[in-house]
């Protein structure tokens, strides 16, 4: 492939990345405002609604941070100082971790909500609504400590050295020994494995729930009467669809990351990895907006008020 074609591909990928960030910021802003207004209008907001609000806020902040990083990648001449580099990379990694954790928490909360009275999860049903704010605060503090090593391993790039891992025009990750990499990244890998395991278990429970309800509907009703899904079934399908997107993009991100390491940090692969790693954050608000009827009704009422004004 000649140089002109590579340059054209690189330009197109950069445009796609900036478009993805813009669309994701807009969609997550709409979702966050919709849920925030619903929560403020309720005396006792549901924990699931609080979790979705927290998730959409985390996604929004992550995309804004990624937008700032993308500007330095494509439009800057490397003018950031080391403090700005460290702060943005630290914030980006922190928000990525919180996104994974908030997604897992949403899965687990909905599994507890669906659990039957005879289930061992029933005792958590009456307890978790009173502790949900404390859980969010604990997760933020926990992930701040998990991501603190990025304040140490970030620096101004030395473009003449192949040992530096390029991040933006102004920032790169400093080289580390194998033992230091293990010390920093092993806890992260263990954390992600635990959270993904919890999501797999809760998703399995939800699949079993849908299957059980389908069998009951077929047994109790005729086909004509059982065509409508219950609110619990619709919400379960929404969360399962969300988990499917998460798993697909997580696997693709892992594959592209290892390919990038193999091919010596190519710029095109780096941009593709960023697009894939932020695709879930961009797609997830559309899943909620398109499948949850109360959000659609809320957005219609807001549009009606704006038109009347």
PDB file of N, CA, C and O in Angstrom, residues 119-156:
ATOM      1  N   UNK A 119     -34.917 -16.830  46.850  1.00  0.00           N
ATOM      2  CA  UNK A 119     -33.518 -16.738  46.471  1.00  0.00           C
ATOM      3  C   UNK A 119     -32.661 -16.210  47.620  1.00  0.00           C
ATOM      4  O   UNK A 119     -33.137 -15.484  48.495  1.00  0.00           O
ATOM      5  N   UNK A 120     -31.370 -16.577  47.595  1.00  0.00           N
ATOM      6  CA  UNK A 120     -30.432 -16.088  48.621  1.00  0.00           C
ATOM      7  C   UNK A 120     -30.138 -14.599  48.467  1.00  0.00           C
ATOM      8  O   UNK A 120     -29.583 -13.966  49.356  1.00  0.00           O
ATOM      9  N   UNK A 121     -30.520 -14.016  47.281  1.00  0.00           N
ATOM     10  CA  UNK A 121     -30.289 -12.595  47.027  1.00  0.00           C
ATOM     11  C   UNK A 121     -31.375 -11.694  47.623  1.00  0.00           C
ATOM     12  O   UNK A 121     -31.236 -10.474  47.632  1.00  0.00           O
ATOM     13  N   UNK A 122     -32.446 -12.325  48.147  1.00  0.00           N
ATOM     14  CA  UNK A 122     -33.591 -11.545  48.638  1.00  0.00           C
ATOM     15  C   UNK A 122     -33.202 -10.594  49.770  1.00  0.00           C
ATOM     16  O   UNK A 122     -33.712  -9.474  49.858  1.00  0.00           O
ATOM     17  N   UNK A 123     -32.287 -11.039  50.630  1.00  0.00           N
ATOM     18  CA  UNK A 123     -31.907 -10.202  51.778  1.00  0.00           C
ATOM     19  C   UNK A 123     -31.249  -8.891  51.342  1.00  0.00           C
ATOM     20  O   UNK A 123     -31.242  -7.908  52.098  1.00  0.00           O
ATOM     21  N   UNK A 124     -30.679  -8.862  50.120  1.00  0.00           N
ATOM     22  CA  UNK A 124     -30.059  -7.639  49.622  1.00  0.00           C
ATOM     23  C   UNK A 124     -31.084  -6.660  49.037  1.00  0.00           C
ATOM     24  O   UNK A 124     -30.778  -5.491  48.869  1.00  0.00           O
ATOM     25  N   UNK A 125     -32.282  -7.170  48.718  1.00  0.00           N
ATOM     26  CA  UNK A 125     -33.298  -6.336  48.062  1.00  0.00           C
ATOM     27  C   UNK A 125     -33.669  -5.118  48.886  1.00  0.00           C
ATOM     28  O   UNK A 125     -33.854  -4.026  48.354  1.00  0.00           O
ATOM     29  N   UNK A 126     -33.797  -5.301  50.181  1.00  0.00           N
ATOM     30  CA  UNK A 126     -34.240  -4.211  51.053  1.00  0.00           C
ATOM     31  C   UNK A 126     -33.078  -3.388  51.590  1.00  0.00           C
ATOM     32  O   UNK A 126     -33.285  -2.325  52.170  1.00  0.00           O
ATOM     33  N   UNK A 127     -31.846  -3.898  51.413  1.00  0.00           N
ATOM     34  CA  UNK A 127     -30.682  -3.208  51.962  1.00  0.00           C
ATOM     35  C   UNK A 127     -30.003  -2.280  50.955  1.00  0.00           C
ATOM     36  O   UNK A 127     -29.613  -1.162  51.294  1.00  0.00           O
ATOM     37  N   UNK A 128     -29.855  -2.749  49.685  1.00  0.00           N
ATOM     38  CA  UNK A 128     -29.033  -1.974  48.754  1.00  0.00           C
ATOM     39  C   UNK A 128     -29.592  -0.598  48.394  1.00  0.00           C
ATOM     40  O   UNK A 128     -28.801   0.312  48.109  1.00  0.00           O
ATOM     41  N   UNK A 129     -30.927  -0.357  48.411  1.00  0.00           N
ATOM     42  CA  UNK A 129     -31.391   1.009  48.108  1.00  0.00           C
ATOM     43  C   UNK A 129     -30.861   2.062  49.079  1.00  0.00           C
ATOM     44  O   UNK A 129     -30.689   3.229  48.699  1.00  0.00           O
ATOM     45  N   UNK A 130     -30.566   1.661  50.330  1.00  0.00           N
ATOM     46  CA  UNK A 130     -30.113   2.628  51.339  1.00  0.00           C
ATOM     47  C   UNK A 130     -28.601   2.863  51.278  1.00  0.00           C
ATOM     48  O   UNK A 130     -28.102   3.794  51.902  1.00  0.00           O
ATOM     49  N   UNK A 131     -27.888   2.030  50.549  1.00  0.00           N
ATOM     50  CA  UNK A 131     -26.425   2.111  50.537  1.00  0.00           C
ATOM     51  C   UNK A 131     -25.850   2.415  49.159  1.00  0.00           C
ATOM     52  O   UNK A 131     -24.633   2.377  48.989  1.00  0.00           O
ATOM     53  N   UNK A 132     -26.706   2.701  48.188  1.00  0.00           N
ATOM     54  CA  UNK A 132     -26.233   2.848  46.805  1.00  0.00           C
ATOM     55  C   UNK A 132     -25.291   4.045  46.650  1.00  0.00           C
ATOM     56  O   UNK A 132     -24.283   3.964  45.940  1.00  0.00           O
ATOM     57  N   UNK A 133     -25.578   5.156  47.347  1.00  0.00           N
ATOM     58  CA  UNK A 133     -24.701   6.340  47.258  1.00  0.00           C
ATOM     59  C   UNK A 133     -23.323   6.036  47.843  1.00  0.00           C
ATOM     60  O   UNK A 133     -22.294   6.452  47.300  1.00  0.00           O
ATOM     61  N   UNK A 134     -23.311   5.303  48.948  1.00  0.00           N
ATOM     62  CA  UNK A 134     -22.043   4.906  49.553  1.00  0.00           C
ATOM     63  C   UNK A 134     -21.234   3.987  48.653  1.00  0.00           C
ATOM     64  O   UNK A 134     -20.004   4.067  48.622  1.00  0.00           O
ATOM     65  N   UNK A 135     -21.927   3.130  47.904  1.00  0.00           N
ATOM     66  CA  UNK A 135     -21.257   2.227  46.963  1.00  0.00           C
ATOM     67  C   UNK A 135     -20.561   3.028  45.872  1.00  0.00           C
ATOM     68  O   UNK A 135     -19.402   2.753  45.517  1.00  0.00           O
ATOM     69  N   UNK A 136     -21.256   4.042  45.322  1.00  0.00           N
ATOM     70  CA  UNK A 136     -20.659   4.882  44.270  1.00  0.00           C
ATOM     71  C   UNK A 136     -19.403   5.597  44.800  1.00  0.00           C
ATOM     72  O   UNK A 136     -18.381   5.644  44.115  1.00  0.00           O
ATOM     73  N   UNK A 137     -19.497   6.137  46.015  1.00  0.00           N
ATOM     74  CA  UNK A 137     -18.354   6.836  46.606  1.00  0.00           C
ATOM     75  C   UNK A 137     -17.185   5.886  46.838  1.00  0.00           C
ATOM     76  O   UNK A 137     -16.023   6.211  46.533  1.00  0.00           O
ATOM     77  N   UNK A 138     -17.492   4.693  47.327  1.00  0.00           N
ATOM     78  CA  UNK A 138     -16.438   3.683  47.573  1.00  0.00           C
ATOM     79  C   UNK A 138     -15.755   3.293  46.265  1.00  0.00           C
ATOM     80  O   UNK A 138     -14.514   3.174  46.216  1.00  0.00           O
ATOM     81  N   UNK A 139     -16.527   3.113  45.200  1.00  0.00           N
ATOM     82  CA  UNK A 139     -15.953   2.731  43.908  1.00  0.00           C
ATOM     83  C   UNK A 139     -15.032   3.818  43.366  1.00  0.00           C
ATOM     84  O   UNK A 139     -13.967   3.517  42.811  1.00  0.00           O
ATOM     85  N   UNK A 140     -15.456   5.078  43.519  1.00  0.00           N
ATOM     86  CA  UNK A 140     -14.617   6.190  43.036  1.00  0.00           C
ATOM     87  C   UNK A 140     -13.276   6.229  43.762  1.00  0.00           C
ATOM     88  O   UNK A 140     -12.225   6.360  43.135  1.00  0.00           O
ATOM     89  N   UNK A 141     -13.302   6.083  45.093  1.00  0.00           N
ATOM     90  CA  UNK A 141     -12.062   6.094  45.875  1.00  0.00           C
ATOM     91  C   UNK A 141     -11.193   4.898  45.517  1.00  0.00           C
ATOM     92  O   UNK A 141      -9.967   5.008  45.357  1.00  0.00           O
ATOM     93  N   UNK A 142     -11.830   3.724  45.377  1.00  0.00           N
ATOM     94  CA  UNK A 142     -11.095   2.502  45.038  1.00  0.00           C
ATOM     95  C   UNK A 142     -10.386   2.631  43.696  1.00  0.00           C
ATOM     96  O   UNK A 142      -9.197   2.301  43.568  1.00  0.00           O
ATOM     97  N   UNK A 143     -11.081   3.149  42.694  1.00  0.00           N
ATOM     98  CA  UNK A 143     -10.497   3.259  41.363  1.00  0.00           C
ATOM     99  C   UNK A 143      -9.478   4.386  41.268  1.00  0.00           C
ATOM    100  O   UNK A 143      -8.564   4.320  40.436  1.00  0.00           O
ATOM    101  N   UNK A 144      -9.618   5.390  42.088  1.00  0.00           N
ATOM    102  CA  UNK A 144      -8.581   6.432  42.141  1.00  0.00           C
ATOM    103  C   UNK A 144      -7.257   5.839  42.598  1.00  0.00           C
ATOM    104  O   UNK A 144      -6.189   6.167  42.072  1.00  0.00           O
ATOM    105  N   UNK A 145      -7.324   4.913  43.557  1.00  0.00           N
ATOM    106  CA  UNK A 145      -6.095   4.263  44.030  1.00  0.00           C
ATOM    107  C   UNK A 145      -5.563   3.269  43.004  1.00  0.00           C
ATOM    108  O   UNK A 145      -4.356   3.138  42.817  1.00  0.00           O
ATOM    109  N   UNK A 146      -6.466   2.571  42.297  1.00  0.00           N
ATOM    110  CA  UNK A 146      -6.049   1.603  41.283  1.00  0.00           C
ATOM    111  C   UNK A 146      -5.339   2.283  40.108  1.00  0.00           C
ATOM    112  O   UNK A 146      -4.459   1.695  39.482  1.00  0.00           O
ATOM    113  N   UNK A 147      -5.745   3.503  39.788  1.00  0.00           N
ATOM    114  CA  UNK A 147      -5.191   4.197  38.614  1.00  0.00           C
ATOM    115  C   UNK A 147      -4.036   5.119  38.963  1.00  0.00           C
ATOM    116  O   UNK A 147      -3.514   5.801  38.080  1.00  0.00           O
ATOM    117  N   UNK A 148      -3.616   5.149  40.222  1.00  0.00           N
ATOM    118  CA  UNK A 148      -2.600   6.114  40.643  1.00  0.00           C
ATOM    119  C   UNK A 148      -1.245   5.898  39.984  1.00  0.00           C
ATOM    120  O   UNK A 148      -0.457   6.832  39.854  1.00  0.00           O
ATOM    121  N   UNK A 149      -0.951   4.658  39.527  1.00  0.00           N
ATOM    122  CA  UNK A 149       0.359   4.412  38.916  1.00  0.00           C
ATOM    123  C   UNK A 149       0.544   5.172  37.612  1.00  0.00           C
ATOM    124  O   UNK A 149       1.666   5.388  37.172  1.00  0.00           O
ATOM    125  N   UNK A 150      -0.561   5.617  36.992  1.00  0.00           N
ATOM    126  CA  UNK A 150      -0.434   6.388  35.750  1.00  0.00           C
ATOM    127  C   UNK A 150       0.112   7.797  35.998  1.00  0.00           C
ATOM    128  O   UNK A 150       0.549   8.462  35.067  1.00  0.00           O
ATOM    129  N   UNK A 151       0.093   8.230  37.255  1.00  0.00           N
ATOM    130  CA  UNK A 151       0.729   9.501  37.592  1.00  0.00           C
ATOM    131  C   UNK A 151       2.256   9.371  37.607  1.00  0.00           C
ATOM    132  O   UNK A 151       2.979  10.356  37.532  1.00  0.00           O
ATOM    133  N   UNK A 152       2.734   8.124  37.693  1.00  0.00           N
ATOM    134  CA  UNK A 152       4.173   7.865  37.784  1.00  0.00           C
ATOM    135  C   UNK A 152       4.781   7.525  36.432  1.00  0.00           C
ATOM    136  O   UNK A 152       5.886   7.958  36.107  1.00  0.00           O
ATOM    137  N   UNK A 153       4.023   6.774  35.591  1.00  0.00           N
ATOM    138  CA  UNK A 153       4.614   6.230  34.367  1.00  0.00           C
ATOM    139  C   UNK A 153       4.329   7.076  33.134  1.00  0.00           C
ATOM    140  O   UNK A 153       4.595   6.661  32.021  1.00  0.00           O
ATOM    141  N   UNK A 154       3.770   8.271  33.331  1.00  0.00           N
ATOM    142  CA  UNK A 154       3.492   9.147  32.208  1.00  0.00           C
ATOM    143  C   UNK A 154       4.578  10.209  32.093  1.00  0.00           C
ATOM    144  O   UNK A 154       5.028  10.744  33.097  1.00  0.00           O
ATOM    145  N   UNK A 155       4.968  10.542  30.864  1.00  0.00           N
ATOM    146  CA  UNK A 155       5.978  11.575  30.700  1.00  0.00           C
ATOM    147  C   UNK A 155       5.922  12.213  29.336  1.00  0.00           C
ATOM    148  O   UNK A 155       5.143  11.821  28.478  1.00  0.00           O
ATOM    149  N   UNK A 156       6.754  13.217  29.134  1.00  0.00           N
ATOM    150  CA  UNK A 156       6.863  13.867  27.835  1.00  0.00           C
ATOM    151  C   UNK A 156       7.579  12.936  26.864  1.00  0.00           C
ATOM    152  O   UNK A 156       8.586  12.341  27.218  1.00  0.00           O
TER     153      UNK A 156
END
